[in-house]
Structures are given as structure tokens and as C-alpha cells.
Amino acid sequence: MAGLRFALRRGFDRVERGLDRLFGPDWNPLSSLGSLGWFLFWIVAGTGIYLFIFFDTGVVDAYTSVQWLTEDHWFHAGVARSLHRYASDLMVVVMLLHLLREFVFDRYRGRRWFSWITGVPVLWFVYLSGITGYWLVWDELAQYVALTTTELLDALPVFAEPIARNFLTPDSLSSRFFTLMVFLHIAIPLLLLLVMWIHIQRISQARTKPPRGLSVLTLGALVAASFMVPATSQAPADLATVPARVGIDWFLLGLYPVIELVPAGVIWTGALIFTLVLVGLPWLPPRREAPAAAVTLDHCNGCARCVADCPYSAITLVPRSDGAPFPLEVEVNAERCVACGICMGACPSSTPFRRSGDLITGIDLPAFSLAELRAQAIEAAAGLSGPGRVLTLACAHGAGGRPEAGRIVLPCVAMAPPSLLDFIVSRGLADGVCIAGCAERECWNRLGGEWMRQRIARQRDPFLRERVPRERLQVIWAGPSEGARLRREAAAFAAQLAEQPSYDKVRPLSRDEAARSAAGSQREFAE
């Protein structure tokens, strides 16, 4: 499965690179699938409320009212109906792509299981909402859906009498059926909205609004489709006859021809197995998680920078427990922490310049501490030679995810505090630092790329010090399939540095000093 996921991931990355060129990284639709789903939901909800104004319940009135709004009031209600239909179809596409993309990028296992599990009922509620909507039109397609659905439901030992018998003759169906359908078509989307809200509760600063430009393009395309190919009804339903042929909405009703051909027991068993597999995927196999971030209260003043920067709402402020003269301290919820290290990069005490005592910060990763990061930086720099020495800090989920000489692979580039960049340059460990993040369109850890950009631009604490020459920093955002571009741009950066005079404000470390630190010494070397 890992090999298949890797191949699909590279395929997704190539497609997204093409969309980057077409739309730009900020408007790339594949990196905004979750927020597009929310946007489409509100379009469907808004047009549905508007259409309800014109809808009449009843065996005859339902079809007549839909035809009236489609034909006599096509310029507003008819467009709203088409927009309602096409936004629903597109929501299905967006939802399935979102599910597949999270699977391919391996963002569903381990401590990210909650969002995946709560996404499973979203899948079913979207389909149920669409199916009940088709019943309300009460044309031949609605008749086909009603008969097929009720026959499927009758296979369950739930109803005292078969409900399919209500659709055998015109006299067996009453207007109360449409009242029930209206209730379901309102209640199910409300439940869907509730589950969508639950779905984003374990992530901070959840994006429920796509970029404005992408929203305008999406809405414009849907409106254009509504005018060019308006949604229309088929012939009115007639329970005295069986429709010989109906047009299918393959997005919402694509499985109905299969339901006709396969025994109901097989369909229900397949649906149950499919659901259980989806629910169990985060543990098939389970992810080997790194230990959660750990807090050292002696170095924490409760400033809340790590709380603000955590992408997963894994860090909270709680009352102080150690008697220190600060009102609050931070607490890590180990069940939510994915060990991305962004909190370590946000902590003001994360500085490699410390001269006395062990190198300990307020919040650290037990498996990849700040002391270990500094030691790796010194060790990697010691192996660099020649003009234009570049030390690369690379994201494990981007093009630089494989260790190489002169490269340190991090869970997220935002794990590196700005003071580390200062340390590398000002101490002469390297002539420049290359920050190789994952794809610009979307950070694998949601917010890491944006926080790193803002820290370097001095727009977010902790700031990169002004004394660090920006020409000695290179930021490259490259997805998994962009290794060639990463190497090309890093080589160009090294050539550019080779032409610059050496940066010697602070004497470089000697090789003996570098070797001692790389060996694991926790004491700061003397200048």
C-alpha cells in the first residue's frame, strides 16, 4: 500500500503543479478541496431555501411547481434550480477527491484519525441529501429512485410492512409522502452541517472559505453551466407504468443501476464493509508516531506563541502549576500532537546561541530536540567545503525529504526557529541557508509554510533578526515530484553565494568545536 500511495502522491503532485501554473498556488483547487466543499454546501443550502419558496407538496403539485419555476421563472428560479443541481454534483466530486487526496498524502493515520473518521458520515449524508432531493421532483427519475430505494430498504428487517407497496399504484401514494420528503431533505443537510462542524474541531484555523478568486471562478462556472445547460425534469411520474428509460445523474445516483442488478443483501453487505474499511483505514497499518512535544516549565512563561502556531489545537493554556510568577503555562494534548515541531520553532527560548547550561527550550520534541537539531546543523556544516557552502533545512514531505550531504530533514521547516538561521550564518557554519519546504500551494502540516514565511518577513514572532542578510537565505517550495527543480535552484543559490564575500562578523567554528558538538555535547562552545 505504501508503494501505491507514493506513486499516487507523485501523480497528484504533478497534476497540482500543472494547476499551479494555470491558477497560481493560492487558487489551486486541489489544495482547497475542504474549503471548496464548505463553499458548495452554502450554495446548495442557499439555492435550496430559495427553491422551497416556489415548491408545492402533493402528488401532482410537486411536479407542476417544479416545472413552473423551471420554465416560467427560468431567469431566477430556474437558474437557482440548475445551480442547486450542479453545485450538488460538484460537491460530490470535491468530497471524493478530498478523501482520496488525504489518503494519498497519508494525512489520515495516527493522531489525525479524528478528521478522517468524522469524514465518513459526511460521505453518506451528502448522498442521502441528493437522493431525497431527487424524490421531490416527482418525475420518471424520481419514480425510479423511489422504487429502487424502497425495495432496497425493504430488505432490512425494520419495517412491519413493505414500503415499496406505496409506489405500486397511483392511489397508494398520498401527499403526506412529499411532506415527509421535504422534512428529510431539510433534516439530513442540517445533520450534515453538524458533522462537518465536528469534522474540523481538532484543527486550528480551519479553512472553511476558499480564496476569494477561486470562489468567484467556481461560482461563475456554475452559473455559466446553469445558463448553458439548464437542469430540467423528465416526464412526470406515473405509477401505473414502469419507465422504460431514465436519465441518471451519475454523480449522485451512479450506483442505482448496480442496485437493480445485484441482490439487496449483497448491496447492504458491501456498503457495511466499505464503511468499516473506511473507518478502519487509520489503523491499517497504524502509524508509528513520534513522541508528542514536551513542555519544560522552567523555560516556559506561558507566552502562548506555541498555542497560536499549533495547526492541530494540541496545545492549550492552563493555570500555572509550579509556583512560577506567571499566570499560565502550556499543556500538550498528546492525543492530538503529531510531533511536527512547529511549536518548538515558535518558542522564544528556542535559541541555539545559549552559552550556559544544557540547551533546553520551553517546548521541545523528545525524538528531535533543539539540542539535536543544533548538533546536526554543526555536523552537516562541517562536511561542506569550497565556495558557496549551502546548508539545507528540508521538509520531510517535500522534494528534499531524503537525507543528503549538507541537508537536515525536518518534520516541518517551521520547526527551525529563526534564531537557528541566524546561528548558521553568523557563526559561519555555512555561507547560506536553503529552506526547502513542501509544495507552496499547501503545507503538509497545514500552517508551517505560512508561519515560516511570516517569521522570515518579520511579520510573526519569533522574528528573524535584521542582522541576517536576506541574500544568504533561499526559500524553495517544492513538492515530492520537484526534486530536479530543488537541486537546480539550490545549485544556483550556491553559485550566487560563491560570488559574494564571506560573511565573517563572527569567527567560524573550528572543526574541533564542530566535532565536539556533533558528538552530543550539550555545553555551548566558547567563542
PDB file of N, CA and C in Angstrom, residues 254-348:
ATOM      1  N   GLY A 254     -25.139   7.168  -9.363  1.00  0.00           N
ATOM      2  CA  GLY A 254     -24.372   6.253 -10.205  1.00  0.00           C
ATOM      3  C   GLY A 254     -24.461   4.798  -9.803  1.00  0.00           C
ATOM      4  N   LEU A 255     -24.760   4.507  -8.539  1.00  0.00           N
ATOM      5  CA  LEU A 255     -24.834   3.114  -8.084  1.00  0.00           C
ATOM      6  C   LEU A 255     -26.215   2.484  -8.288  1.00  0.00           C
ATOM      7  N   TYR A 256     -27.182   3.272  -8.685  1.00  0.00           N
ATOM      8  CA  TYR A 256     -28.543   2.717  -8.792  1.00  0.00           C
ATOM      9  C   TYR A 256     -28.680   1.619  -9.841  1.00  0.00           C
ATOM     10  N   PRO A 257     -28.047   1.706 -11.014  1.00  0.00           N
ATOM     11  CA  PRO A 257     -28.110   0.558 -11.936  1.00  0.00           C
ATOM     12  C   PRO A 257     -27.503  -0.700 -11.335  1.00  0.00           C
ATOM     13  N   VAL A 258     -26.491  -0.555 -10.503  1.00  0.00           N
ATOM     14  CA  VAL A 258     -25.887  -1.709  -9.834  1.00  0.00           C
ATOM     15  C   VAL A 258     -26.863  -2.276  -8.805  1.00  0.00           C
ATOM     16  N   ILE A 259     -27.558  -1.394  -8.084  1.00  0.00           N
ATOM     17  CA  ILE A 259     -28.527  -1.851  -7.075  1.00  0.00           C
ATOM     18  C   ILE A 259     -29.623  -2.673  -7.727  1.00  0.00           C
ATOM     19  N   GLU A 260     -30.005  -2.317  -8.960  1.00  0.00           N
ATOM     20  CA  GLU A 260     -31.032  -3.078  -9.686  1.00  0.00           C
ATOM     21  C   GLU A 260     -30.571  -4.492 -10.011  1.00  0.00           C
ATOM     22  N   LEU A 261     -29.285  -4.639 -10.317  1.00  0.00           N
ATOM     23  CA  LEU A 261     -28.785  -5.913 -10.824  1.00  0.00           C
ATOM     24  C   LEU A 261     -28.307  -6.861  -9.734  1.00  0.00           C
ATOM     25  N   VAL A 262     -27.933  -6.317  -8.581  1.00  0.00           N
ATOM     26  CA  VAL A 262     -27.324  -7.124  -7.520  1.00  0.00           C
ATOM     27  C   VAL A 262     -28.334  -7.327  -6.393  1.00  0.00           C
ATOM     28  N   PRO A 263     -28.374  -8.508  -5.780  1.00  0.00           N
ATOM     29  CA  PRO A 263     -29.299  -8.732  -4.657  1.00  0.00           C
ATOM     30  C   PRO A 263     -29.102  -7.714  -3.534  1.00  0.00           C
ATOM     31  N   ALA A 264     -30.209  -7.360  -2.886  1.00  0.00           N
ATOM     32  CA  ALA A 264     -30.168  -6.326  -1.841  1.00  0.00           C
ATOM     33  C   ALA A 264     -29.208  -6.700  -0.708  1.00  0.00           C
ATOM     34  N   GLY A 265     -29.182  -7.979  -0.348  1.00  0.00           N
ATOM     35  CA  GLY A 265     -28.285  -8.404   0.722  1.00  0.00           C
ATOM     36  C   GLY A 265     -26.823  -8.129   0.399  1.00  0.00           C
ATOM     37  N   VAL A 266     -26.468  -8.322  -0.857  1.00  0.00           N
ATOM     38  CA  VAL A 266     -25.081  -8.056  -1.281  1.00  0.00           C
ATOM     39  C   VAL A 266     -24.788  -6.561  -1.202  1.00  0.00           C
ATOM     40  N   ILE A 267     -25.762  -5.737  -1.604  1.00  0.00           N
ATOM     41  CA  ILE A 267     -25.579  -4.278  -1.561  1.00  0.00           C
ATOM     42  C   ILE A 267     -25.360  -3.814  -0.128  1.00  0.00           C
ATOM     43  N   TRP A 268     -26.215  -4.264   0.799  1.00  0.00           N
ATOM     44  CA  TRP A 268     -26.079  -3.833   2.190  1.00  0.00           C
ATOM     45  C   TRP A 268     -24.765  -4.351   2.802  1.00  0.00           C
ATOM     46  N   THR A 269     -24.404  -5.585   2.478  1.00  0.00           N
ATOM     47  CA  THR A 269     -23.143  -6.122   2.985  1.00  0.00           C
ATOM     48  C   THR A 269     -21.960  -5.332   2.441  1.00  0.00           C
ATOM     49  N   GLY A 270     -22.017  -5.016   1.137  1.00  0.00           N
ATOM     50  CA  GLY A 270     -20.946  -4.226   0.533  1.00  0.00           C
ATOM     51  C   GLY A 270     -20.840  -2.848   1.145  1.00  0.00           C
ATOM     52  N   ALA A 271     -21.998  -2.194   1.386  1.00  0.00           N
ATOM     53  CA  ALA A 271     -21.986  -0.864   1.993  1.00  0.00           C
ATOM     54  C   ALA A 271     -21.414  -0.903   3.405  1.00  0.00           C
ATOM     55  N   LEU A 272     -21.764  -1.952   4.160  1.00  0.00           N
ATOM     56  CA  LEU A 272     -21.252  -2.093   5.525  1.00  0.00           C
ATOM     57  C   LEU A 272     -19.741  -2.328   5.516  1.00  0.00           C
ATOM     58  N   ILE A 273     -19.273  -3.220   4.640  1.00  0.00           N
ATOM     59  CA  ILE A 273     -17.830  -3.499   4.568  1.00  0.00           C
ATOM     60  C   ILE A 273     -17.073  -2.252   4.130  1.00  0.00           C
ATOM     61  N   PHE A 274     -17.606  -1.547   3.134  1.00  0.00           N
ATOM     62  CA  PHE A 274     -16.969  -0.318   2.654  1.00  0.00           C
ATOM     63  C   PHE A 274     -16.835   0.698   3.785  1.00  0.00           C
ATOM     64  N   THR A 275     -17.906   0.857   4.566  1.00  0.00           N
ATOM     65  CA  THR A 275     -17.879   1.810   5.677  1.00  0.00           C
ATOM     66  C   THR A 275     -16.874   1.385   6.738  1.00  0.00           C
ATOM     67  N   LEU A 276     -16.873   0.100   7.082  1.00  0.00           N
ATOM     68  CA  LEU A 276     -15.947  -0.387   8.105  1.00  0.00           C
ATOM     69  C   LEU A 276     -14.496  -0.252   7.658  1.00  0.00           C
ATOM     70  N   VAL A 277     -14.243  -0.500   6.379  1.00  0.00           N
ATOM     71  CA  VAL A 277     -12.877  -0.343   5.861  1.00  0.00           C
ATOM     72  C   VAL A 277     -12.442   1.111   5.950  1.00  0.00           C
ATOM     73  N   LEU A 278     -13.343   2.026   5.557  1.00  0.00           N
ATOM     74  CA  LEU A 278     -13.012   3.446   5.657  1.00  0.00           C
ATOM     75  C   LEU A 278     -12.715   3.842   7.102  1.00  0.00           C
ATOM     76  N   VAL A 279     -13.547   3.381   8.024  1.00  0.00           N
ATOM     77  CA  VAL A 279     -13.353   3.713   9.433  1.00  0.00           C
ATOM     78  C   VAL A 279     -12.056   3.106   9.966  1.00  0.00           C
ATOM     79  N   GLY A 280     -11.695   1.916   9.481  1.00  0.00           N
ATOM     80  CA  GLY A 280     -10.507   1.239   9.994  1.00  0.00           C
ATOM     81  C   GLY A 280      -9.207   1.625   9.321  1.00  0.00           C
ATOM     82  N   LEU A 281      -9.262   2.371   8.211  1.00  0.00           N
ATOM     83  CA  LEU A 281      -8.042   2.705   7.470  1.00  0.00           C
ATOM     84  C   LEU A 281      -6.953   3.380   8.308  1.00  0.00           C
ATOM     85  N   PRO A 282      -7.295   4.274   9.239  1.00  0.00           N
ATOM     86  CA  PRO A 282      -6.216   4.899  10.029  1.00  0.00           C
ATOM     87  C   PRO A 282      -5.370   3.905  10.821  1.00  0.00           C
ATOM     88  N   TRP A 283      -5.852   2.690  10.975  1.00  0.00           N
ATOM     89  CA  TRP A 283      -5.090   1.685  11.732  1.00  0.00           C
ATOM     90  C   TRP A 283      -4.673   0.502  10.854  1.00  0.00           C
ATOM     91  N   LEU A 284      -4.713   0.692   9.531  1.00  0.00           N
ATOM     92  CA  LEU A 284      -4.367  -0.377   8.589  1.00  0.00           C
ATOM     93  C   LEU A 284      -3.249   0.067   7.655  1.00  0.00           C
ATOM     94  N   PRO A 285      -1.998   0.014   8.019  1.00  0.00           N
ATOM     95  CA  PRO A 285      -1.499  -0.281   9.372  1.00  0.00           C
ATOM     96  C   PRO A 285      -1.440   0.999  10.197  1.00  0.00           C
ATOM     97  N   PRO A 286      -1.258   0.874  11.504  1.00  0.00           N
ATOM     98  CA  PRO A 286      -1.139   2.091  12.321  1.00  0.00           C
ATOM     99  C   PRO A 286       0.166   2.813  12.045  1.00  0.00           C
ATOM    100  N   ARG A 287       0.146   4.120  12.194  1.00  0.00           N
ATOM    101  CA  ARG A 287       1.361   4.905  12.002  1.00  0.00           C
ATOM    102  C   ARG A 287       2.248   4.802  13.241  1.00  0.00           C
ATOM    103  N   ARG A 288       3.542   4.751  13.009  1.00  0.00           N
ATOM    104  CA  ARG A 288       4.497   4.810  14.119  1.00  0.00           C
ATOM    105  C   ARG A 288       4.729   6.278  14.459  1.00  0.00           C
ATOM    106  N   GLU A 289       4.110   6.717  15.515  1.00  0.00           N
ATOM    107  CA  GLU A 289       4.134   8.127  15.869  1.00  0.00           C
ATOM    108  C   GLU A 289       5.367   8.467  16.698  1.00  0.00           C
ATOM    109  N   ALA A 290       5.939   9.628  16.416  1.00  0.00           N
ATOM    110  CA  ALA A 290       6.986  10.155  17.282  1.00  0.00           C
ATOM    111  C   ALA A 290       6.343  10.648  18.576  1.00  0.00           C
ATOM    112  N   PRO A 291       7.079  10.662  19.668  1.00  0.00           N
ATOM    113  CA  PRO A 291       6.502  11.156  20.933  1.00  0.00           C
ATOM    114  C   PRO A 291       6.020  12.593  20.792  1.00  0.00           C
ATOM    115  N   ALA A 292       4.966  12.916  21.516  1.00  0.00           N
ATOM    116  CA  ALA A 292       4.394  14.261  21.472  1.00  0.00           C
ATOM    117  C   ALA A 292       5.372  15.275  22.060  1.00  0.00           C
ATOM    118  N   ALA A 293       5.170  16.526  21.702  1.00  0.00           N
ATOM    119  CA  ALA A 293       6.002  17.607  22.234  1.00  0.00           C
ATOM    120  C   ALA A 293       5.921  17.629  23.756  1.00  0.00           C
ATOM    121  N   ALA A 294       7.036  17.995  24.378  1.00  0.00           N
ATOM    122  CA  ALA A 294       7.111  18.034  25.843  1.00  0.00           C
ATOM    123  C   ALA A 294       7.433  19.447  26.304  1.00  0.00           C
ATOM    124  N   VAL A 295       6.817  19.849  27.413  1.00  0.00           N
ATOM    125  CA  VAL A 295       6.983  21.197  27.964  1.00  0.00           C
ATOM    126  C   VAL A 295       7.956  21.149  29.131  1.00  0.00           C
ATOM    127  N   THR A 296       8.890  22.103  29.174  1.00  0.00           N
ATOM    128  CA  THR A 296       9.793  22.290  30.314  1.00  0.00           C
ATOM    129  C   THR A 296       9.413  23.608  30.977  1.00  0.00           C
ATOM    130  N   LEU A 297       8.733  23.532  32.094  1.00  0.00           N
ATOM    131  CA  LEU A 297       8.164  24.735  32.711  1.00  0.00           C
ATOM    132  C   LEU A 297       9.228  25.744  33.139  1.00  0.00           C
ATOM    133  N   ASP A 298      10.446  25.272  33.453  1.00  0.00           N
ATOM    134  CA  ASP A 298      11.498  26.205  33.846  1.00  0.00           C
ATOM    135  C   ASP A 298      11.837  27.187  32.731  1.00  0.00           C
ATOM    136  N   HIS A 299      11.486  26.832  31.510  1.00  0.00           N
ATOM    137  CA  HIS A 299      11.796  27.687  30.360  1.00  0.00           C
ATOM    138  C   HIS A 299      10.527  28.172  29.659  1.00  0.00           C
ATOM    139  N   CYS A 300       9.390  28.066  30.313  1.00  0.00           N
ATOM    140  CA  CYS A 300       8.109  28.469  29.722  1.00  0.00           C
ATOM    141  C   CYS A 300       7.470  29.557  30.576  1.00  0.00           C
ATOM    142  N   ASN A 301       7.133  30.692  29.946  1.00  0.00           N
ATOM    143  CA  ASN A 301       6.463  31.768  30.680  1.00  0.00           C
ATOM    144  C   ASN A 301       4.997  31.919  30.282  1.00  0.00           C
ATOM    145  N   GLY A 302       4.482  30.930  29.510  1.00  0.00           N
ATOM    146  CA  GLY A 302       3.081  30.978  29.115  1.00  0.00           C
ATOM    147  C   GLY A 302       2.769  32.065  28.109  1.00  0.00           C
ATOM    148  N   CYS A 303       3.720  32.357  27.208  1.00  0.00           N
ATOM    149  CA  CYS A 303       3.516  33.444  26.236  1.00  0.00           C
ATOM    150  C   CYS A 303       2.470  33.108  25.184  1.00  0.00           C
ATOM    151  N   ALA A 304       2.156  31.833  24.989  1.00  0.00           N
ATOM    152  CA  ALA A 304       1.093  31.357  24.091  1.00  0.00           C
ATOM    153  C   ALA A 304       1.467  31.399  22.620  1.00  0.00           C
ATOM    154  N   ARG A 305       2.731  31.620  22.285  1.00  0.00           N
ATOM    155  CA  ARG A 305       3.097  31.596  20.863  1.00  0.00           C
ATOM    156  C   ARG A 305       2.922  30.197  20.276  1.00  0.00           C
ATOM    157  N   CYS A 306       3.284  29.175  21.031  1.00  0.00           N
ATOM    158  CA  CYS A 306       3.107  27.807  20.541  1.00  0.00           C
ATOM    159  C   CYS A 306       1.629  27.453  20.409  1.00  0.00           C
ATOM    160  N   VAL A 307       0.812  27.997  21.297  1.00  0.00           N
ATOM    161  CA  VAL A 307      -0.632  27.766  21.224  1.00  0.00           C
ATOM    162  C   VAL A 307      -1.187  28.340  19.930  1.00  0.00           C
ATOM    163  N   ALA A 308      -0.752  29.558  19.591  1.00  0.00           N
ATOM    164  CA  ALA A 308      -1.241  30.219  18.390  1.00  0.00           C
ATOM    165  C   ALA A 308      -0.762  29.539  17.117  1.00  0.00           C
ATOM    166  N   ASP A 309       0.428  28.936  17.146  1.00  0.00           N
ATOM    167  CA  ASP A 309       1.007  28.375  15.925  1.00  0.00           C
ATOM    168  C   ASP A 309       0.673  26.909  15.697  1.00  0.00           C
ATOM    169  N   CYS A 310       0.190  26.189  16.706  1.00  0.00           N
ATOM    170  CA  CYS A 310      -0.106  24.759  16.541  1.00  0.00           C
ATOM    171  C   CYS A 310      -1.234  24.552  15.539  1.00  0.00           C
ATOM    172  N   PRO A 311      -1.008  23.739  14.501  1.00  0.00           N
ATOM    173  CA  PRO A 311      -2.056  23.544  13.487  1.00  0.00           C
ATOM    174  C   PRO A 311      -3.167  22.599  13.912  1.00  0.00           C
ATOM    175  N   TYR A 312      -2.996  21.911  15.042  1.00  0.00           N
ATOM    176  CA  TYR A 312      -3.920  20.841  15.391  1.00  0.00           C
ATOM    177  C   TYR A 312      -4.622  21.044  16.732  1.00  0.00           C
ATOM    178  N   SER A 313      -4.581  22.250  17.248  1.00  0.00           N
ATOM    179  CA  SER A 313      -5.217  22.546  18.538  1.00  0.00           C
ATOM    180  C   SER A 313      -4.757  21.575  19.622  1.00  0.00           C
ATOM    181  N   ALA A 314      -3.481  21.202  19.565  1.00  0.00           N
ATOM    182  CA  ALA A 314      -2.934  20.240  20.523  1.00  0.00           C
ATOM    183  C   ALA A 314      -2.352  20.906  21.759  1.00  0.00           C
ATOM    184  N   ILE A 315      -2.240  22.233  21.761  1.00  0.00           N
ATOM    185  CA  ILE A 315      -1.613  22.938  22.876  1.00  0.00           C
ATOM    186  C   ILE A 315      -2.597  23.958  23.438  1.00  0.00           C
ATOM    187  N   THR A 316      -2.747  23.963  24.745  1.00  0.00           N
ATOM    188  CA  THR A 316      -3.666  24.901  25.392  1.00  0.00           C
ATOM    189  C   THR A 316      -2.970  25.571  26.577  1.00  0.00           C
ATOM    190  N   LEU A 317      -3.539  26.687  26.996  1.00  0.00           N
ATOM    191  CA  LEU A 317      -3.063  27.381  28.189  1.00  0.00           C
ATOM    192  C   LEU A 317      -3.859  26.921  29.396  1.00  0.00           C
ATOM    193  N   VAL A 318      -3.165  26.631  30.488  1.00  0.00           N
ATOM    194  CA  VAL A 318      -3.815  26.199  31.730  1.00  0.00           C
ATOM    195  C   VAL A 318      -3.180  26.982  32.876  1.00  0.00           C
ATOM    196  N   PRO A 319      -3.842  27.026  34.036  1.00  0.00           N
ATOM    197  CA  PRO A 319      -3.262  27.743  35.188  1.00  0.00           C
ATOM    198  C   PRO A 319      -1.897  27.187  35.572  1.00  0.00           C
ATOM    199  N   ARG A 320      -1.053  28.072  36.048  1.00  0.00           N
ATOM    200  CA  ARG A 320       0.315  27.696  36.402  1.00  0.00           C
ATOM    201  C   ARG A 320       0.308  26.679  37.540  1.00  0.00           C
ATOM    202  N   SER A 321       1.220  25.684  37.455  1.00  0.00           N
ATOM    203  CA  SER A 321       1.236  24.621  38.457  1.00  0.00           C
ATOM    204  C   SER A 321       2.542  24.537  39.235  1.00  0.00           C
ATOM    205  N   ASP A 322       3.548  25.351  38.854  1.00  0.00           N
ATOM    206  CA  ASP A 322       4.850  25.201  39.500  1.00  0.00           C
ATOM    207  C   ASP A 322       5.221  26.367  40.401  1.00  0.00           C
ATOM    208  N   GLY A 323       4.297  27.285  40.633  1.00  0.00           N
ATOM    209  CA  GLY A 323       4.571  28.407  41.516  1.00  0.00           C
ATOM    210  C   GLY A 323       5.397  29.509  40.899  1.00  0.00           C
ATOM    211  N   ALA A 324       5.731  29.422  39.599  1.00  0.00           N
ATOM    212  CA  ALA A 324       6.494  30.479  38.929  1.00  0.00           C
ATOM    213  C   ALA A 324       5.633  31.738  38.821  1.00  0.00           C
ATOM    214  N   PRO A 325       6.251  32.912  38.728  1.00  0.00           N
ATOM    215  CA  PRO A 325       5.488  34.174  38.733  1.00  0.00           C
ATOM    216  C   PRO A 325       4.839  34.483  37.387  1.00  0.00           C
ATOM    217  N   PHE A 326       4.165  33.497  36.818  1.00  0.00           N
ATOM    218  CA  PHE A 326       3.419  33.682  35.578  1.00  0.00           C
ATOM    219  C   PHE A 326       2.035  33.075  35.783  1.00  0.00           C
ATOM    220  N   PRO A 327       0.997  33.671  35.230  1.00  0.00           N
ATOM    221  CA  PRO A 327      -0.360  33.165  35.485  1.00  0.00           C
ATOM    222  C   PRO A 327      -0.662  31.849  34.783  1.00  0.00           C
ATOM    223  N   LEU A 328      -0.005  31.594  33.625  1.00  0.00           N
ATOM    224  CA  LEU A 328      -0.386  30.436  32.826  1.00  0.00           C
ATOM    225  C   LEU A 328       0.839  29.642  32.395  1.00  0.00           C
ATOM    226  N   GLU A 329       0.564  28.411  31.985  1.00  0.00           N
ATOM    227  CA  GLU A 329       1.566  27.549  31.376  1.00  0.00           C
ATOM    228  C   GLU A 329       0.896  26.815  30.218  1.00  0.00           C
ATOM    229  N   VAL A 330       1.698  26.213  29.363  1.00  0.00           N
ATOM    230  CA  VAL A 330       1.111  25.477  28.236  1.00  0.00           C
ATOM    231  C   VAL A 330       1.064  23.993  28.562  1.00  0.00           C
ATOM    232  N   GLU A 331       0.078  23.363  27.990  1.00  0.00           N
ATOM    233  CA  GLU A 331      -0.127  21.926  28.198  1.00  0.00           C
ATOM    234  C   GLU A 331      -0.364  21.282  26.842  1.00  0.00           C
ATOM    235  N   VAL A 332       0.299  20.152  26.581  1.00  0.00           N
ATOM    236  CA  VAL A 332       0.199  19.460  25.299  1.00  0.00           C
ATOM    237  C   VAL A 332      -0.746  18.275  25.435  1.00  0.00           C
ATOM    238  N   ASN A 333      -1.709  18.203  24.530  1.00  0.00           N
ATOM    239  CA  ASN A 333      -2.588  17.043  24.452  1.00  0.00           C
ATOM    240  C   ASN A 333      -1.919  16.018  23.539  1.00  0.00           C
ATOM    241  N   ALA A 334      -1.357  14.986  24.131  1.00  0.00           N
ATOM    242  CA  ALA A 334      -0.582  14.005  23.372  1.00  0.00           C
ATOM    243  C   ALA A 334      -1.420  13.270  22.339  1.00  0.00           C
ATOM    244  N   GLU A 335      -2.741  13.213  22.534  1.00  0.00           N
ATOM    245  CA  GLU A 335      -3.608  12.522  21.590  1.00  0.00           C
ATOM    246  C   GLU A 335      -3.791  13.315  20.302  1.00  0.00           C
ATOM    247  N   ARG A 336      -3.443  14.593  20.323  1.00  0.00           N
ATOM    248  CA  ARG A 336      -3.608  15.426  19.129  1.00  0.00           C
ATOM    249  C   ARG A 336      -2.276  15.814  18.499  1.00  0.00           C
ATOM    250  N   CYS A 337      -1.214  15.776  19.247  1.00  0.00           N
ATOM    251  CA  CYS A 337       0.086  16.244  18.760  1.00  0.00           C
ATOM    252  C   CYS A 337       0.649  15.276  17.726  1.00  0.00           C
ATOM    253  N   VAL A 338       1.047  15.799  16.565  1.00  0.00           N
ATOM    254  CA  VAL A 338       1.622  14.976  15.503  1.00  0.00           C
ATOM    255  C   VAL A 338       3.142  15.105  15.447  1.00  0.00           C
ATOM    256  N   ALA A 339       3.743  15.804  16.414  1.00  0.00           N
ATOM    257  CA  ALA A 339       5.200  15.985  16.500  1.00  0.00           C
ATOM    258  C   ALA A 339       5.752  16.666  15.253  1.00  0.00           C
ATOM    259  N   CYS A 340       5.075  17.709  14.797  1.00  0.00           N
ATOM    260  CA  CYS A 340       5.553  18.462  13.633  1.00  0.00           C
ATOM    261  C   CYS A 340       6.681  19.417  14.011  1.00  0.00           C
ATOM    262  N   GLY A 341       6.770  19.798  15.290  1.00  0.00           N
ATOM    263  CA  GLY A 341       7.833  20.670  15.752  1.00  0.00           C
ATOM    264  C   GLY A 341       7.593  22.149  15.548  1.00  0.00           C
ATOM    265  N   ILE A 342       6.452  22.535  14.996  1.00  0.00           N
ATOM    266  CA  ILE A 342       6.171  23.952  14.764  1.00  0.00           C
ATOM    267  C   ILE A 342       6.187  24.730  16.073  1.00  0.00           C
ATOM    268  N   CYS A 343       5.726  24.089  17.135  1.00  0.00           N
ATOM    269  CA  CYS A 343       5.722  24.759  18.448  1.00  0.00           C
ATOM    270  C   CYS A 343       7.138  25.073  18.909  1.00  0.00           C
ATOM    271  N   MET A 344       8.081  24.170  18.647  1.00  0.00           N
ATOM    272  CA  MET A 344       9.455  24.415  19.029  1.00  0.00           C
ATOM    273  C   MET A 344      10.021  25.612  18.277  1.00  0.00           C
ATOM    274  N   GLY A 345       9.678  25.731  17.008  1.00  0.00           N
ATOM    275  CA  GLY A 345      10.130  26.871  16.230  1.00  0.00           C
ATOM    276  C   GLY A 345       9.504  28.172  16.671  1.00  0.00           C
ATOM    277  N   ALA A 346       8.349  28.100  17.347  1.00  0.00           N
ATOM    278  CA  ALA A 346       7.654  29.310  17.797  1.00  0.00           C
ATOM    279  C   ALA A 346       8.118  29.773  19.176  1.00  0.00           C
ATOM    280  N   CYS A 347       8.740  28.895  19.938  1.00  0.00           N
ATOM    281  CA  CYS A 347       9.090  29.223  21.323  1.00  0.00           C
ATOM    282  C   CYS A 347      10.231  30.239  21.381  1.00  0.00           C
ATOM    283  N   PRO A 348      10.074  31.335  22.126  1.00  0.00           N
ATOM    284  CA  PRO A 348      11.143  32.341  22.202  1.00  0.00           C
ATOM    285  C   PRO A 348      12.402  31.837  22.901  1.00  0.00           C
TER     286      PRO A 348
END
